Structures are given as C-alpha cells and as structure tokens.
C-alpha cells in the first residue's frame, strides 16, 4: 500500500515539474496560448489523481493506481520531448504570422507606390496646365485684354483646385481606399466604395487597415479570374447602432471553371459559411493574380479578419449566391 502511494506521489510530483517546465519553455508566447498548452499536462495530473481518489469504486484498486502512477512517471519523462516539439510548432505558427504581415506590408507598399506614381503623373499634368494658363494670362495682360486675363486666371484656379473626391473622413482608411482604387484601376476592376468611416472611430487604425485591406484584396484576386468588363467590387462601410459594418461584394468565376475554384464550389453548396467554422477561410476563391511579391493567402487573410472581429465582439459571414460573393464583417466599435 505504501509503495503505491509513494509511486503515486512521485508520479504527481514529476508531472507537476513537467508542467512548470512547459510553462517556462513557452514563456515567449502570450499568456492565453500558454494556458491552453498546459491543458495537456494538467489532464495527466488529473488522470493519476483520479485513480487514487476513486479508490472505493475499484475492486482491484491497487493495480489500477499502480498502473496510473507508472503511466504518470512515463508521461513525465516523455513530456519534455513533446514540449519541445510543441514549442517548435508554436514558433512555426508565429513565423507564419510574421511572414503574412510582411507580405501584407509589401503589398501595401506596392499599392502605395502605384498611388504615388499616379499622384506624380497628376501633379505633372497640373503643373503643365497651370503653366499654360499663366502664360495665357501673361499674354492677355501684355495685350491689355482684361477679360481674357480673368478667364485664364479662373482656369488657373480651377486647375489647382483641391479635388473633392475623398472616400471617407477617416484619413488612414481614405488613404488605403485610394491605394486600393489605384490597384483596381490597374487590374480593370470597377470599385464602387460607399464608405462612411468617421475620423474618430474607436477601432484602432491598424485593425481597420487589416480588415479593409484583406477584404478588398480577396475581392480583387477573385475578380482577376473574370474577363475584363465583368470585374467589379461594391464596398459598403458604415456605423450601425454601436457596431461597425463592412460589406464587400464581388463576382466570382462560375462553379467548376477551374481546379482552383474547388474551395469556392464547396462554399456554394453550403450557400452560407460562418467564419467561425474551418471552411470559411477558403470561401473566397484563391487566384494567382496577386501583385508582385505577394502570395495568394486568402484563407490566412480571412483568419486575420476573424481574429480581429471576434476580439471586438463581432462576427464575419461569407455567402455565395448567383455568382456573387459577399463578405460581411460586423464588430463592436
């Protein structure tokens, strides 16, 4: 009897030590991730303790307790090997997330570079037209034609007038939508953005950019599989009774158009895919027509969106009906 209790104490002590070792080994991970990983050694401790606590219910209790204690010792000895593999897997996941963020940054930089090229071209155009108008003003003044001078001055004022075509009040989202609009124009995609995003929105700028960028990236990639003239995106974004709604619609290629559409086909059969399920990341069709330097990662993009939305008491739903894919994200602001 004493031998069984002694072995049980040794088993529990070894398992507790292995649990402390796991907690220390995963110290670089977030607290929540560490706590989840501790469920495994905790279940081993509960298993061994239960064998001793349920003594009255077993006829051959000593044999059961001895077996459980021995298994606990074996688990405690093998746990460090498993824990190191677990740490490698966690690190691999972190590196994958970092790589995804870097790819997002590269894509954003390329979109902004395209926007800057368009802005520079627009600036060159304005400078050329302004020089022409001012030259006409100078010529009119030289000939004493006041009416012509006033006309050309008005033309010069019109040339340098600040355009009133902002997408929304929020400066960061406005800049992002401008960059995405430039990319859409480059890909022949008609972007219709109806965005009411207040400048004082409580959602952090980084999260807003991630949500808008991933939603639009998925839509643009899906559109590039369609012929020119059939590529369009409708974006709706506005506050809604303490929440914020982001909805993006775009056409998708017909079911069975290519092997690359298999995931979208399964989503069509389900008709409605909630992002909390494992199928939602593949609901939007993945296409290779991404900007240079990026990889098609629609599943990961939707996973990032889901994490952000769920942290803010929201949800994402994806639907595909009549060749139209709709992504709706609603979160508490």
Coordinates of C-alpha atoms in Angstrom, one line a residue:
X1 CA 0.0 0.0 0.0
X2 CA 2.8 2.4 1.0
X3 CA 4.6 1.6 -2.2
X4 CA 1.6 2.5 -4.3
X5 CA 1.1 5.8 -2.5
X6 CA 4.8 6.6 -2.8
X7 CA 4.8 5.9 -6.5
X8 CA 1.7 8.0 -6.9
X9 CA 3.3 10.9 -5.1
X10 CA 6.4 10.6 -7.3
X11 CA 4.3 10.4 -10.4
X12 CA 2.3 13.6 -9.4
X13 CA 5.4 15.4 -8.4
X14 CA 7.1 14.6 -11.7
X15 CA 4.1 15.7 -13.7
X16 CA 3.9 19.0 -11.7
X17 CA 7.6 19.6 -12.5
X18 CA 7.0 18.9 -16.2
X19 CA 4.1 21.3 -16.1
X20 CA 6.3 24.0 -14.6
X21 CA 8.9 23.2 -17.3
X22 CA 6.3 23.7 -20.0
X23 CA 5.2 27.0 -18.6
X24 CA 8.8 28.2 -18.6
X25 CA 9.5 26.8 -22.0
X26 CA 6.6 28.7 -23.6
X27 CA 7.4 31.9 -21.8
X28 CA 7.7 33.8 -25.1
X29 CA 4.1 33.0 -26.0
X30 CA 1.0 35.0 -25.0
X31 CA -0.5 34.1 -21.7
X32 CA -3.6 32.6 -23.2
X33 CA -1.6 30.3 -25.5
X34 CA 0.5 29.1 -22.6
X35 CA -2.6 28.3 -20.6
X36 CA -4.1 26.3 -23.4
X37 CA -1.0 24.2 -23.8
X38 CA -1.0 23.5 -20.1
X39 CA -4.2 21.5 -20.5
X40 CA -2.2 18.5 -21.7
X41 CA 0.0 18.0 -18.5
X42 CA -3.0 19.1 -16.4
X43 CA -5.1 16.2 -17.8
X44 CA -2.2 13.8 -16.9
X45 CA -2.2 15.0 -13.4
X46 CA -6.0 14.7 -13.1
X47 CA -5.8 11.1 -14.5
X48 CA -3.3 10.0 -11.9
X49 CA -5.1 11.8 -9.0
X50 CA -8.4 10.3 -10.1
X51 CA -7.0 6.8 -9.8
X52 CA -6.3 7.4 -6.2
X53 CA -9.4 9.5 -5.4
X54 CA -11.7 6.8 -6.8
X55 CA -10.3 4.0 -4.6
X56 CA -13.7 2.9 -3.3
X57 CA -15.0 2.3 -6.8
X58 CA -12.4 -0.2 -7.9
X59 CA -12.2 -3.8 -6.7
X60 CA -8.6 -4.1 -7.8
X61 CA -7.7 -0.6 -6.8
X62 CA -4.1 -1.2 -6.1
X63 CA -3.4 -2.5 -9.6
X64 CA -5.3 0.4 -11.2
X65 CA -3.5 3.0 -9.0
X66 CA -0.1 1.4 -9.7
X67 CA -0.7 1.4 -13.4
X68 CA -1.9 5.0 -13.4
X69 CA 1.1 6.1 -11.3
X70 CA 3.5 4.2 -13.6
X71 CA 1.9 5.9 -16.7
X72 CA 2.3 9.2 -15.0
X73 CA 6.0 8.7 -14.5
X74 CA 6.4 7.6 -18.1
X75 CA 4.5 10.7 -19.3
X76 CA 6.6 13.0 -17.1
X77 CA 9.8 11.5 -18.6
X78 CA 8.5 11.9 -22.2
X79 CA 6.8 15.2 -21.8
X80 CA 10.0 17.3 -22.3
X81 CA 10.4 15.8 -25.8
X82 CA 6.8 16.5 -26.7
X83 CA 7.0 20.0 -25.2
X84 CA 10.0 20.9 -27.4
X85 CA 8.1 19.8 -30.5
X86 CA 5.2 21.8 -29.3
X87 CA 7.4 24.9 -28.9
X88 CA 8.8 24.4 -32.4
X89 CA 5.2 24.2 -33.8
X90 CA 4.2 27.4 -31.9
X91 CA 7.3 29.2 -33.2
X92 CA 6.5 28.0 -36.7
X93 CA 3.0 29.4 -36.3
X94 CA 4.4 32.7 -35.1
X95 CA 6.8 32.9 -38.0
X96 CA 4.0 32.2 -40.5
X97 CA 2.0 35.1 -39.0
X98 CA 5.0 37.3 -39.2
X99 CA 5.6 36.3 -42.8
X100 CA 1.9 37.0 -43.6
X101 CA 2.3 40.5 -42.0
X102 CA 5.4 41.2 -44.1
X103 CA 3.6 40.1 -47.2
X104 CA 0.8 42.5 -46.4
X105 CA 3.3 45.3 -45.9
X106 CA 4.9 44.6 -49.2
X107 CA 1.6 44.5 -50.9
X108 CA 0.6 47.8 -49.2
X109 CA 3.8 49.4 -50.2
X110 CA 3.3 48.4 -53.8
X111 CA -0.2 49.7 -53.8
X112 CA 1.0 53.0 -52.3
X113 CA 3.8 53.1 -54.9
X114 CA 1.2 52.8 -57.6
X115 CA -0.8 55.6 -56.0
X116 CA 2.3 57.8 -55.7
X117 CA 3.0 57.2 -59.4
X118 CA -0.5 58.3 -60.3
X119 CA -0.2 61.3 -57.9
X120 CA 3.1 62.3 -59.6
X121 CA 1.5 62.0 -63.0
X122 CA -1.4 64.1 -61.8
X123 CA 1.0 66.7 -60.4
X124 CA 2.9 66.8 -63.7
X125 CA -0.4 67.3 -65.5
X126 CA -1.5 70.1 -63.1
X127 CA 1.9 71.8 -63.5
X128 CA 1.7 71.7 -67.3
X129 CA -1.9 73.1 -67.4
X130 CA -1.1 75.7 -64.8
X131 CA 2.0 76.9 -66.8
X132 CA -0.2 77.1 -69.9
X133 CA -2.9 79.1 -68.2
X134 CA -0.4 81.5 -66.6
X135 CA 1.3 82.0 -69.9
X136 CA -2.1 82.9 -71.4
X137 CA -2.7 85.3 -68.5
X138 CA 0.7 87.0 -69.2
X139 CA -0.1 87.2 -72.9
X140 CA -3.5 88.7 -72.2
X141 CA -2.1 91.3 -69.8
X142 CA 0.6 92.2 -72.4
X143 CA -2.1 92.9 -74.9
X144 CA -4.4 94.6 -72.4
X145 CA -7.2 92.1 -72.8
X146 CA -8.5 92.1 -69.2
X147 CA -11.4 89.8 -70.0
X148 CA -9.1 87.1 -71.4
X149 CA -6.8 87.6 -68.4
X150 CA -9.6 87.0 -65.9
X151 CA -10.8 84.0 -67.9
X152 CA -7.4 82.4 -67.8
X153 CA -6.9 83.2 -64.1
X154 CA -10.2 81.4 -63.4
X155 CA -8.8 78.5 -65.4
X156 CA -5.6 78.5 -63.4
X157 CA -7.7 78.5 -60.2
X158 CA -9.7 75.6 -61.4
X159 CA -6.5 73.6 -62.3
X160 CA -5.1 73.9 -58.8
X161 CA -8.4 73.4 -57.0
X162 CA -8.2 70.6 -54.5
X163 CA -10.3 67.7 -55.7
X164 CA -13.3 66.9 -53.5
X165 CA -13.4 63.1 -54.0
X166 CA -12.3 61.7 -50.7
X167 CA -13.6 58.2 -49.9
X168 CA -14.3 58.9 -46.2
X169 CA -13.4 61.1 -43.3
X170 CA -11.0 58.7 -41.7
X171 CA -7.6 59.7 -43.1
X172 CA -6.0 56.2 -42.8
X173 CA -8.9 54.4 -44.4
X174 CA -9.2 57.1 -47.0
X175 CA -5.5 56.6 -48.0
X176 CA -5.9 52.9 -48.0
X177 CA -9.0 53.0 -50.2
X178 CA -7.2 55.4 -52.6
X179 CA -4.4 52.9 -52.9
X180 CA -6.7 50.0 -53.5
X181 CA -8.7 52.1 -56.0
X182 CA -5.4 52.6 -57.9
X183 CA -4.8 48.9 -57.9
X184 CA -8.3 48.2 -59.1
X185 CA -7.9 50.6 -61.9
X186 CA -4.6 48.8 -62.9
X187 CA -6.5 45.5 -62.9
X188 CA -9.5 46.8 -64.7
X189 CA -11.8 46.3 -61.7
X190 CA -14.6 48.9 -61.2
X191 CA -14.6 49.8 -57.5
X192 CA -17.8 51.3 -56.0
X193 CA -17.0 52.4 -52.4
X194 CA -19.7 53.7 -50.2
X195 CA -17.8 54.3 -47.0
X196 CA -18.9 56.3 -44.0
X197 CA -15.9 56.0 -41.7
X198 CA -15.8 58.7 -39.0
X199 CA -12.4 60.1 -38.2
X200 CA -12.9 59.4 -34.5
X201 CA -13.7 55.7 -34.9
X202 CA -12.7 53.7 -31.8
X203 CA -11.3 50.8 -33.8
X204 CA -7.5 51.1 -34.0
X205 CA -6.1 52.2 -37.3
X206 CA -4.0 49.0 -37.7
X207 CA -7.1 46.8 -37.3
X208 CA -9.1 48.9 -39.7
X209 CA -6.4 48.7 -42.3
X210 CA -6.2 44.9 -41.9
X211 CA -10.0 44.5 -42.2
X212 CA -10.4 46.8 -45.2
X213 CA -7.2 45.6 -47.0
X214 CA -7.8 41.9 -46.6
X215 CA -11.5 42.2 -47.7
X216 CA -10.6 44.2 -50.8
X217 CA -7.5 42.0 -51.6
X218 CA -9.7 38.9 -51.6
X219 CA -12.2 40.6 -53.9
X220 CA -9.7 41.9 -56.4
X221 CA -8.0 38.5 -56.6
X222 CA -11.4 36.9 -57.3
X223 CA -12.2 39.5 -59.9
X224 CA -9.0 38.9 -61.9
X225 CA -10.2 35.4 -62.8
X226 CA -13.1 37.0 -64.7
X227 CA -13.0 38.7 -68.2
X228 CA -12.4 42.4 -68.4
X229 CA -15.7 44.2 -68.2
X230 CA -17.1 41.8 -65.6
X231 CA -14.9 42.9 -62.8
X232 CA -16.5 45.0 -60.1
X233 CA -16.5 45.4 -56.4
X234 CA -19.1 47.1 -54.2
X235 CA -17.9 48.1 -50.8
X236 CA -20.3 49.4 -48.1
X237 CA -19.0 50.5 -44.7
X238 CA -20.8 52.5 -42.0
X239 CA -21.6 52.6 -38.3
X240 CA -24.7 50.7 -37.1
X241 CA -26.0 51.2 -33.6
X242 CA -22.8 50.9 -31.7
X243 CA -21.3 48.5 -34.2
X244 CA -19.5 49.0 -37.5
X245 CA -20.4 47.1 -40.6
X246 CA -18.0 46.3 -43.5
X247 CA -19.6 44.6 -46.5
X248 CA -17.8 43.7 -49.8
X249 CA -19.5 42.2 -52.8
X250 CA -17.8 40.9 -55.9
X251 CA -18.5 38.4 -58.8
X252 CA -16.8 35.1 -58.8
X253 CA -15.9 32.7 -61.6
X254 CA -18.6 30.1 -62.4
X255 CA -18.5 26.9 -60.4
X256 CA -16.2 24.4 -62.0
X257 CA -14.4 27.0 -64.1
X258 CA -11.0 25.8 -62.9
X259 CA -9.5 23.4 -60.5
X260 CA -8.5 26.4 -58.4
X261 CA -12.2 27.1 -57.7
X262 CA -12.8 23.8 -55.7
X263 CA -12.9 25.6 -52.4
X264 CA -15.4 28.1 -53.7
X265 CA -17.5 25.3 -55.1
X266 CA -17.9 23.7 -51.7
X267 CA -18.8 27.1 -50.3
X268 CA -21.5 27.4 -52.9
X269 CA -23.0 24.1 -51.9
X270 CA -23.2 25.3 -48.4
X271 CA -24.6 28.6 -49.5
X272 CA -23.6 30.3 -46.3
X273 CA -20.4 29.9 -44.4
X274 CA -19.8 31.3 -41.0
X275 CA -16.3 32.3 -40.4
X276 CA -16.1 30.5 -37.1
X277 CA -16.0 27.2 -39.0
X278 CA -12.9 25.8 -40.5
X279 CA -14.3 26.1 -44.0
X280 CA -14.7 29.9 -44.1
X281 CA -11.2 30.8 -44.9
X282 CA -11.5 29.1 -48.2
X283 CA -14.8 30.5 -49.1
X284 CA -13.3 33.2 -51.4
X285 CA -11.7 31.8 -54.5
X286 CA -7.9 31.9 -54.5
X287 CA -6.2 33.2 -57.7
X288 CA -2.6 33.7 -58.6
X289 CA -3.1 37.2 -59.9
X290 CA -1.6 39.0 -56.9
X291 CA 0.7 41.9 -57.1
X292 CA 4.4 41.1 -57.4
X293 CA 5.9 40.0 -54.2
X294 CA 2.7 38.6 -52.7
X295 CA 1.4 35.1 -52.3
X296 CA -2.3 34.1 -52.6
X297 CA -3.3 33.8 -48.9
X298 CA -7.0 34.4 -48.8
X299 CA -7.5 31.8 -46.1
X300 CA -5.0 33.5 -43.9
X301 CA -6.4 36.9 -44.7
X302 CA -9.9 35.9 -43.6
X303 CA -8.4 34.2 -40.5
X304 CA -6.8 37.5 -39.5
X305 CA -10.0 39.3 -40.1
X306 CA -11.9 36.8 -38.0
X307 CA -9.4 37.2 -35.1
X308 CA -9.8 41.0 -35.1
X309 CA -13.6 40.9 -35.3
X310 CA -14.1 38.3 -32.6
X311 CA -11.8 40.3 -30.3
X312 CA -14.3 43.1 -30.7
X313 CA -17.5 41.0 -30.1
X314 CA -18.3 40.7 -33.7
X315 CA -18.6 38.1 -36.5
X316 CA -17.8 37.5 -40.1
X317 CA -20.2 35.8 -42.6
X318 CA -19.5 34.8 -46.2
X319 CA -22.1 33.9 -48.7
X320 CA -22.1 33.0 -52.4
X321 CA -25.3 33.2 -54.4
X322 CA -26.0 33.7 -58.1
X323 CA -22.3 34.2 -58.8
X324 CA -21.9 36.9 -56.2
X325 CA -19.6 36.5 -53.2
X326 CA -20.5 38.7 -50.2
X327 CA -18.3 39.1 -47.1
X328 CA -19.8 40.9 -44.2
X329 CA -17.9 41.9 -41.0
X330 CA -19.7 43.3 -38.1
X331 CA -17.9 44.3 -34.9
X332 CA -18.5 46.4 -31.8
X333 CA -16.9 49.9 -32.0

